[in-house]
PDB file of C-alpha atoms in Angstrom:
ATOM      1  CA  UNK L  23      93.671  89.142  92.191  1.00 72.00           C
ATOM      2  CA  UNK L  24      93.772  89.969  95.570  1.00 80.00           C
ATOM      3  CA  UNK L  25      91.104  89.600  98.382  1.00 90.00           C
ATOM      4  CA  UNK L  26      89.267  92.074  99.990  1.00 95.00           C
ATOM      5  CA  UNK L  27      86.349  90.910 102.437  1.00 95.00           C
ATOM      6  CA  UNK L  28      83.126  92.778 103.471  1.00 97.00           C
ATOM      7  CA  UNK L  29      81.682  92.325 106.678  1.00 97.00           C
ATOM      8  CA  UNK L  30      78.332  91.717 107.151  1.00 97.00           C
ATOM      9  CA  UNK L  31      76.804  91.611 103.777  1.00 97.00           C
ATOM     10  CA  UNK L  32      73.470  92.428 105.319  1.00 96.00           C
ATOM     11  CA  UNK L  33      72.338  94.056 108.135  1.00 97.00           C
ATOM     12  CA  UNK L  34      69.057  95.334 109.449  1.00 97.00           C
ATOM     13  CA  UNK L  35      68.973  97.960 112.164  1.00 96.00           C
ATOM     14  CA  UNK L  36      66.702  99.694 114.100  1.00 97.00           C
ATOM     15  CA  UNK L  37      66.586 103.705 113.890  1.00 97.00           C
ATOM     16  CA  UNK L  38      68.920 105.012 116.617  1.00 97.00           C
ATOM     17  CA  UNK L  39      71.004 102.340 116.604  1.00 97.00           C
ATOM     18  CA  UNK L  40      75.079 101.916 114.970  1.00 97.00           C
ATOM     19  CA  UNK L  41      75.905  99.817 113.232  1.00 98.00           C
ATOM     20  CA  UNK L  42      79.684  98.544 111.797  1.00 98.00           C
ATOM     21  CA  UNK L  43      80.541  97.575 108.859  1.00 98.00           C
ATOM     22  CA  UNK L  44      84.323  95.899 108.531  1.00 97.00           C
ATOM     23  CA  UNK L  45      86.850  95.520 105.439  1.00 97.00           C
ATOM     24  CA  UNK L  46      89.824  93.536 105.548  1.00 96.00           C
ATOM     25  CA  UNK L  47      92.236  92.921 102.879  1.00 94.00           C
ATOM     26  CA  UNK L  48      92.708  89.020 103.196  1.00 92.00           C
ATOM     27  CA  UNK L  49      95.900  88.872 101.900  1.00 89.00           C
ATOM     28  CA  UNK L  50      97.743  92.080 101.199  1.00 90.00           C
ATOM     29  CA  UNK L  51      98.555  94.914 103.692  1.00 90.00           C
ATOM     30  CA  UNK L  52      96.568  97.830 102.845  1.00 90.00           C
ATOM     31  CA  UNK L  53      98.056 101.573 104.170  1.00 89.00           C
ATOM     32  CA  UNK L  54      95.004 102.938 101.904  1.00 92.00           C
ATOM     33  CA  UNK L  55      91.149 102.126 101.962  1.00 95.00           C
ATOM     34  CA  UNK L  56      88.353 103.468 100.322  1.00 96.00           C
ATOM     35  CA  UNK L  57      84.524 103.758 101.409  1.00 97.00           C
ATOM     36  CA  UNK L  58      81.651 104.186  99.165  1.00 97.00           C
ATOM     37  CA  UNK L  59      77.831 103.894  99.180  1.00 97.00           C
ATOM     38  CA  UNK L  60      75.862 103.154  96.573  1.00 96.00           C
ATOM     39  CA  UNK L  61      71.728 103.979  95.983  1.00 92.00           C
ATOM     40  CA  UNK L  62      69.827 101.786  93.817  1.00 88.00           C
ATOM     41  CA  UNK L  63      70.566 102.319  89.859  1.00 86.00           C
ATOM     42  CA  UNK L  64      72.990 104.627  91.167  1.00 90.00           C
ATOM     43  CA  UNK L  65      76.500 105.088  90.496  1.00 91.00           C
ATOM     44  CA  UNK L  66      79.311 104.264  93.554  1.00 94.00           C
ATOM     45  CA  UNK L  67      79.535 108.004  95.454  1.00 95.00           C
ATOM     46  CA  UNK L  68      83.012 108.262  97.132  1.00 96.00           C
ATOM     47  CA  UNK L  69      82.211 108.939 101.513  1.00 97.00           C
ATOM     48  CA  UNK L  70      85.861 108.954 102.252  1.00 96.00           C
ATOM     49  CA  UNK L  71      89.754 108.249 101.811  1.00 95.00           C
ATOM     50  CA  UNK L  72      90.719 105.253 105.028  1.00 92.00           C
ATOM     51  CA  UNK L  73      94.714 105.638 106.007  1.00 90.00           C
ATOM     52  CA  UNK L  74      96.465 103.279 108.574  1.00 89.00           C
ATOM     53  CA  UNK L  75      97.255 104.997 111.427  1.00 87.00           C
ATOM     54  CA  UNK L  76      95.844 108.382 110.283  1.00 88.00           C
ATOM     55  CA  UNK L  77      92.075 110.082 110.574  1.00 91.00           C
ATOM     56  CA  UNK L  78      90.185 109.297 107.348  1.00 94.00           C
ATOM     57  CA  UNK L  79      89.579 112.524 104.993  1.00 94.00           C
ATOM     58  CA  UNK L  80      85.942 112.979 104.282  1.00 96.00           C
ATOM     59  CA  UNK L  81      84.523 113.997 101.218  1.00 96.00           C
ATOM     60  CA  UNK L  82      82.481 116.801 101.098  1.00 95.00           C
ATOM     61  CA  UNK L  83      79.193 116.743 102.499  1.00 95.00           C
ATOM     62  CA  UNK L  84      79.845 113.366 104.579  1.00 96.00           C
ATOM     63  CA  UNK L  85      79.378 113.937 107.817  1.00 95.00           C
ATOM     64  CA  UNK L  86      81.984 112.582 109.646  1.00 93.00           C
ATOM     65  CA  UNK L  87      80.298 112.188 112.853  1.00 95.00           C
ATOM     66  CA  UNK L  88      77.906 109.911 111.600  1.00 96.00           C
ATOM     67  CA  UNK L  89      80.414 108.118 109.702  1.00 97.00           C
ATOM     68  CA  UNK L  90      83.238 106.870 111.820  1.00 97.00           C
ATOM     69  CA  UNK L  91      86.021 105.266 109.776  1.00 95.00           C
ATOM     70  CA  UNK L  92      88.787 103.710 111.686  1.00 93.00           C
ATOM     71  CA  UNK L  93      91.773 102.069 109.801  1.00 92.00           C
ATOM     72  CA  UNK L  94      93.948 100.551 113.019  1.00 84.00           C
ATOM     73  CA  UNK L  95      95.808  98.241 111.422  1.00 91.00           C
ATOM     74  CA  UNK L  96      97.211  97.723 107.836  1.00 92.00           C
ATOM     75  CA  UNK L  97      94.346  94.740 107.212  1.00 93.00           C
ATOM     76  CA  UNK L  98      91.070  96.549 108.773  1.00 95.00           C
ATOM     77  CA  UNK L  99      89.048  99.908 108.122  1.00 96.00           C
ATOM     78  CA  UNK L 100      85.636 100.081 109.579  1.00 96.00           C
ATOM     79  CA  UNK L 101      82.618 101.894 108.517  1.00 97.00           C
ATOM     80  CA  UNK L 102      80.363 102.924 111.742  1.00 97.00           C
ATOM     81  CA  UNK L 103      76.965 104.131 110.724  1.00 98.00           C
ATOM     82  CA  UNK L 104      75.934 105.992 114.035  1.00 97.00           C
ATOM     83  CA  UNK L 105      72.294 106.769 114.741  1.00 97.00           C
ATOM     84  CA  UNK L 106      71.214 105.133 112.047  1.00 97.00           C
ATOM     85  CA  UNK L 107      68.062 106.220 110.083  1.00 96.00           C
ATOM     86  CA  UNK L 108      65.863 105.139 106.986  1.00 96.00           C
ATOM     87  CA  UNK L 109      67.926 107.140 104.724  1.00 96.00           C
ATOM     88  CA  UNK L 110      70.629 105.861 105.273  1.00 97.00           C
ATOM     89  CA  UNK L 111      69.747 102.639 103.966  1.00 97.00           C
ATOM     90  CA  UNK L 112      72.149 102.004 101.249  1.00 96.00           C
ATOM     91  CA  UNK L 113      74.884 100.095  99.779  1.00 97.00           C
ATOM     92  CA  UNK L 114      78.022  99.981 101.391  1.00 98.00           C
ATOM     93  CA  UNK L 115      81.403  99.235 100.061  1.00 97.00           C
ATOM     94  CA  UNK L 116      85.018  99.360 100.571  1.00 97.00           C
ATOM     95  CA  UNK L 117      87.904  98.832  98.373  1.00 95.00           C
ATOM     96  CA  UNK L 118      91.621  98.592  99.427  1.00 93.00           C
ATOM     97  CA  UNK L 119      94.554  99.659  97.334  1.00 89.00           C
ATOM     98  CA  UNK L 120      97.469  97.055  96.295  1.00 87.00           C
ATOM     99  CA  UNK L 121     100.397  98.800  95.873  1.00 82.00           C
ATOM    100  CA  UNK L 122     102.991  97.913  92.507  1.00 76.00           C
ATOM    101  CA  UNK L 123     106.520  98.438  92.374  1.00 74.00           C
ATOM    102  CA  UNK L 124     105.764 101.369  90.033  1.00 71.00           C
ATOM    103  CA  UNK L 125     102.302 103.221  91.140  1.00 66.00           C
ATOM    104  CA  UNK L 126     101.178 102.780  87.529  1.00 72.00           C
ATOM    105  CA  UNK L 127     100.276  99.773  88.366  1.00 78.00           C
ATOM    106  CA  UNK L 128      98.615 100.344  91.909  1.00 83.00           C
ATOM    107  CA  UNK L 129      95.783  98.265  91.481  1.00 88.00           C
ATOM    108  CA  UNK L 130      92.189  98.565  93.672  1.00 91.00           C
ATOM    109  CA  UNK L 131      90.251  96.175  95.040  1.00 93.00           C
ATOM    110  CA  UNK L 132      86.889  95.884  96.279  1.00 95.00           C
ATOM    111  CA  UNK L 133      84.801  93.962  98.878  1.00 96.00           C
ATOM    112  CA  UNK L 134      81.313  92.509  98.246  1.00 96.00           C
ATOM    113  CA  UNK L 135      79.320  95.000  99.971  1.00 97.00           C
ATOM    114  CA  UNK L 136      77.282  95.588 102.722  1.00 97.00           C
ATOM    115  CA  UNK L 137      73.573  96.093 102.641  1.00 97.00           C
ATOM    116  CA  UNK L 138      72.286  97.934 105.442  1.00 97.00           C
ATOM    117  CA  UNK L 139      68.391  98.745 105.953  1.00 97.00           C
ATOM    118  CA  UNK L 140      67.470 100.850 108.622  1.00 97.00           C
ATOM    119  CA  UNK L 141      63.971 100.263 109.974  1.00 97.00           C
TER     120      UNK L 141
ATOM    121  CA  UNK Y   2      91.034 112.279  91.367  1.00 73.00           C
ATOM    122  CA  UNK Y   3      88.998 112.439  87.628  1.00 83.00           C
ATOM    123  CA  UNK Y   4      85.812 110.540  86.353  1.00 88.00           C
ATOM    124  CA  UNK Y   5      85.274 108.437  83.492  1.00 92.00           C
ATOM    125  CA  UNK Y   6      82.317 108.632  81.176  1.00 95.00           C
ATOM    126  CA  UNK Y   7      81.454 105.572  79.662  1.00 96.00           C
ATOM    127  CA  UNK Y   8      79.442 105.064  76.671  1.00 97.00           C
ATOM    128  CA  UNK Y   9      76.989 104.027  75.844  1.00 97.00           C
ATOM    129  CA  UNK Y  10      75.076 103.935  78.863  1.00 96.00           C
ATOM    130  CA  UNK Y  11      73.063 100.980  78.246  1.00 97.00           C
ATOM    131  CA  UNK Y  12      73.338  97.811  75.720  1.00 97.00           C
ATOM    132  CA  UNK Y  13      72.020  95.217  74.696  1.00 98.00           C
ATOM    133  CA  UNK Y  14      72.999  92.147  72.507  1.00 97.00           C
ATOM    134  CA  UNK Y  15      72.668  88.943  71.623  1.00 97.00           C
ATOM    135  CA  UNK Y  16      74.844  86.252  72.885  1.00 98.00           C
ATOM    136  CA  UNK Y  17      77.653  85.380  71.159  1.00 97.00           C
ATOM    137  CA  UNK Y  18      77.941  88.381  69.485  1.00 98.00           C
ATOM    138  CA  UNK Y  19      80.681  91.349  70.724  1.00 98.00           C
ATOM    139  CA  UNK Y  20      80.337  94.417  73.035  1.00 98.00           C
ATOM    140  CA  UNK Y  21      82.215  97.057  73.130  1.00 98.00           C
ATOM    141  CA  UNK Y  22      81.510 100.018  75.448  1.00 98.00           C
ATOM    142  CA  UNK Y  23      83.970 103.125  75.313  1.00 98.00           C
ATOM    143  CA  UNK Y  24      85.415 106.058  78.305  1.00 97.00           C
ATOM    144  CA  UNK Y  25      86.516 109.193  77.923  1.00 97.00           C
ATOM    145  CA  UNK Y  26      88.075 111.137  80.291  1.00 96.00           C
ATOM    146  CA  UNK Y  27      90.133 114.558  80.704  1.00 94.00           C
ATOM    147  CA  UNK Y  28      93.547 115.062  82.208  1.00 88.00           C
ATOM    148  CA  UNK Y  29      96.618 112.805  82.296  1.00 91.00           C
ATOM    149  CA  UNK Y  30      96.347 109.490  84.007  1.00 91.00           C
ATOM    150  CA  UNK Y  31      98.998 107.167  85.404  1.00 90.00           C
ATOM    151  CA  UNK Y  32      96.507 103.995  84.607  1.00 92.00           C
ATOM    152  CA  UNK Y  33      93.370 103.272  83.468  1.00 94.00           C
ATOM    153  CA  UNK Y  34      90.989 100.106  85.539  1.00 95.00           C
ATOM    154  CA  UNK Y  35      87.956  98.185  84.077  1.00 97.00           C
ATOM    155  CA  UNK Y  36      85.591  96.940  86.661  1.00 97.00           C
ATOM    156  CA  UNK Y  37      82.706  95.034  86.405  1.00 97.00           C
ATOM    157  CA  UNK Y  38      79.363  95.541  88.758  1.00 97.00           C
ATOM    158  CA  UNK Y  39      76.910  92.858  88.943  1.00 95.00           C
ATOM    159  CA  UNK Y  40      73.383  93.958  90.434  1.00 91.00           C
ATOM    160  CA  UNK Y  41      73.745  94.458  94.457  1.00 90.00           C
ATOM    161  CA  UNK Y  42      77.169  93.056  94.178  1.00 93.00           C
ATOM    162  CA  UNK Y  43      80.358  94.679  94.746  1.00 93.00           C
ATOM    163  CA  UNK Y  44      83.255  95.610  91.761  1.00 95.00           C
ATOM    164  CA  UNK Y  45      85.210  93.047  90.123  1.00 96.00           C
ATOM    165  CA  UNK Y  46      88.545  94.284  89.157  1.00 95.00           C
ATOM    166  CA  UNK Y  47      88.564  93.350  85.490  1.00 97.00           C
ATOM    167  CA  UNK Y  48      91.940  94.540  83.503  1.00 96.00           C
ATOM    168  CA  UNK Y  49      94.363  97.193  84.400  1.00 94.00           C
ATOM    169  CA  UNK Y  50      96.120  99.338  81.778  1.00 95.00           C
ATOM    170  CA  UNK Y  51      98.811 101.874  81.992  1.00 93.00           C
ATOM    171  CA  UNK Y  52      99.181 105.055  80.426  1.00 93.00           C
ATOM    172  CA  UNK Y  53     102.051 103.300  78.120  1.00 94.00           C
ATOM    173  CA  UNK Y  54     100.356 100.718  77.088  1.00 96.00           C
ATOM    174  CA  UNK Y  55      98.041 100.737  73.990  1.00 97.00           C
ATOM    175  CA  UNK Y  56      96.128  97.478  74.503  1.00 98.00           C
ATOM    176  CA  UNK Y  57      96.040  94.388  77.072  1.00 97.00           C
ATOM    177  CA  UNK Y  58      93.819  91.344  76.611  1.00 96.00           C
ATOM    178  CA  UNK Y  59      92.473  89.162  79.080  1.00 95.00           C
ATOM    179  CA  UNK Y  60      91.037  86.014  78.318  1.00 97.00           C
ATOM    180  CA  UNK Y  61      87.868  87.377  76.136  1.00 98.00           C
ATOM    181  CA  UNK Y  62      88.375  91.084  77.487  1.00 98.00           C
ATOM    182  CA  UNK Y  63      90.360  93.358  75.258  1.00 98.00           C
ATOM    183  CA  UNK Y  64      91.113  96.905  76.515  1.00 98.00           C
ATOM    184  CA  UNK Y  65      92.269  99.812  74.185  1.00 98.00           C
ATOM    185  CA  UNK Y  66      93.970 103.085  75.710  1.00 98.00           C
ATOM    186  CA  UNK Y  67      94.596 106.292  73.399  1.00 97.00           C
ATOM    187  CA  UNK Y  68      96.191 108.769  75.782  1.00 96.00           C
ATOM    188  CA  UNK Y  69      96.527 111.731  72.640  1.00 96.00           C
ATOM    189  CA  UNK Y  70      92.264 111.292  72.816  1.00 97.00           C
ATOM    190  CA  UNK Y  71      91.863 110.256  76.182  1.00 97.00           C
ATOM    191  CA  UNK Y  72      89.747 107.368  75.638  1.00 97.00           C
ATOM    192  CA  UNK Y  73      89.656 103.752  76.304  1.00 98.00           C
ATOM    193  CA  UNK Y  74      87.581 101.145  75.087  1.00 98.00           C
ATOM    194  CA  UNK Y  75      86.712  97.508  76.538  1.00 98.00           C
ATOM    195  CA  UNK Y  76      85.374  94.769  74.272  1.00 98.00           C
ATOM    196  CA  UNK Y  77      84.004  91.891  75.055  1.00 98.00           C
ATOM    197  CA  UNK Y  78      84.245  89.240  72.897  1.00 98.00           C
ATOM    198  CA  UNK Y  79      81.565  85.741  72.146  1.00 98.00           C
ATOM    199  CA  UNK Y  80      79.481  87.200  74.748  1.00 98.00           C
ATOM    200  CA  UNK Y  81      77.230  84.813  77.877  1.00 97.00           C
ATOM    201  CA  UNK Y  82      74.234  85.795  79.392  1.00 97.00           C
ATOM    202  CA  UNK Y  83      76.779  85.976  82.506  1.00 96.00           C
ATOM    203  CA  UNK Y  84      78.467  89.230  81.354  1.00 98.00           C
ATOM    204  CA  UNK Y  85      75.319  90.862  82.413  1.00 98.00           C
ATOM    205  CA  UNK Y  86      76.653  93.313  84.035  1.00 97.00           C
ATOM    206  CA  UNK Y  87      77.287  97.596  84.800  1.00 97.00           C
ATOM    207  CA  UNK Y  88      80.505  98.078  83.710  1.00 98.00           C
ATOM    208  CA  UNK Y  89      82.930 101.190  84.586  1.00 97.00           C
ATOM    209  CA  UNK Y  90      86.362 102.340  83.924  1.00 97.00           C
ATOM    210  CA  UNK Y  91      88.271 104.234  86.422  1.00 94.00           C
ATOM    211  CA  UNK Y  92      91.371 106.522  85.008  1.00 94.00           C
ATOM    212  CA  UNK Y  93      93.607 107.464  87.718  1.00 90.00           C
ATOM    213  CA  UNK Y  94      96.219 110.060  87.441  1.00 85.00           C
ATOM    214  CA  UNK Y  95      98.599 109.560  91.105  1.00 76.00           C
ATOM    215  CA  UNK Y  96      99.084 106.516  92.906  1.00 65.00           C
ATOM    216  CA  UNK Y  97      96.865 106.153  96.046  1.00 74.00           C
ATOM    217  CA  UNK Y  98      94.226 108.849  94.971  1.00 83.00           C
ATOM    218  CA  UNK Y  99      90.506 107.155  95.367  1.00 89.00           C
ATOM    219  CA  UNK Y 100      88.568 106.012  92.479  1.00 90.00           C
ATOM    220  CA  UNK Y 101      85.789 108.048  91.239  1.00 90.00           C
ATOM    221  CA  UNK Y 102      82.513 106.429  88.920  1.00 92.00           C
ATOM    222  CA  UNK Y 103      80.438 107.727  86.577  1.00 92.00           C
ATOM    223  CA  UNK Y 104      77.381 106.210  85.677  1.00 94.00           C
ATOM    224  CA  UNK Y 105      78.827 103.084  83.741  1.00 96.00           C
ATOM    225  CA  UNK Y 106      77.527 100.490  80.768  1.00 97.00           C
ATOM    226  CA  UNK Y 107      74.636  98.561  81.656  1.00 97.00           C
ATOM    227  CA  UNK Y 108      75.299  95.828  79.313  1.00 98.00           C
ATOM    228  CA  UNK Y 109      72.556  93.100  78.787  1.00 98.00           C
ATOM    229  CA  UNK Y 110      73.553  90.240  76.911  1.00 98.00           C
ATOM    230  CA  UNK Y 111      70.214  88.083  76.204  1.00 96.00           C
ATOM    231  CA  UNK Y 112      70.263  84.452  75.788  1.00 91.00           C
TER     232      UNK Y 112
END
């Protein structure tokens, strides 16, 4: 299947801080990226939709100033977690849409993850 | 974009034997994904079937779809101790609309 690749898998911040969080799609272009966060024994909870070229559409009750998702190229989105703080410790993770030649068969992909801990 | 529910929620088997864990969902769908979650990892994609198809097998993975219920069903077959896993199924009804989880199958196969 195809490749897509979290980066960092872990990172510790201070409170205050940003931090950013990239996803690439290693081997497919990607128009359409997706950005989730995940709590411990917790289901995946959608943060936002990623387009190329486009602003990213939020879901509700992300704030999108804290969030900044930037998809420049057709390869790259990126998460920014902006003044960090303890809760938002979580689980990050993208996933990047392969696109068929019939859109039944779009397929999704998704990167490793990203643990973040803010301290 | 719609959720699955998957069913049961948690279980457990021996290995070797079979699991089978079922989703139901509500409105029309262009596809239906299987993926497979292991603890603090990210999603494996697992098996992707469309809303035409009535079953696709992968290696020991066999996926049902009954579109007039609205239900799919994933068995896994001669289970390992490394299926250990949450598992989810994603129905999707357009073609670049996100993916959206329930709570998944904690499956725990024990040795």
């Amino acid at each position: 299947g195809a490749v897509v690749s979290q980066h960092p898998s872990w990172v510790i911040c201070k409170s205050g801080t940003s931090v950013k969080i990239e996803c690439r799609s290693l081997d497919f272009q990607a128009t359409t990226m997706f950005w989730y966060r995940q709590f411990p024994k917790q289901s995946l909870m959608l943060m936002a939709t990623s387009n190329e070229g486009s602003k990213a559409t939020y879901e509700q009750g992300v704030e999108k100033d804290k969030f900044l998702i930037n998809h420049a190229s057709l390869t790259l989105s990126t998460l920014t977690v902006t003044s960090a703080h303890p809760e938002d410790s979580s689980f990050y993770i993208c996933s990047a849409v392969v696109t068929a030649k019939d859109l039944s068969g779009n397929t999704i992909y998704f990167g490793e993850g990203s643990w973040l801990t803010v301290v | 974009s719609q959720q699955g529910e998957e069913d049961p929620q948690a279980l457990s088997i021996q290995e070797g034997e079979n699991a089978t864990m079922n989703c139901s969902y509500k409105t029309s769908i262009n596809n239906l994904q299987w993926y497979r979650q292991n603890s603090g990892r990210g999603l494996v994609h697992l098996i992707l079937i469309r809303s035409n198809e009535r079953e696709k097998h992968s290696g020991r993975l066999r996926v049902t779809l009954d579109t007039s219920k609205k239900s799919s069903s994933l068995l896994i077959t001669a289970s390992r101790a490394a299926d250990t896993a949450s598992y989810f199924c994603a129905p999707r009804s357009s073609g670049n609309t996100p993916l959206v989880f329930g709570k998944g199958t904690r499956l725990s196969v024990i040795a």
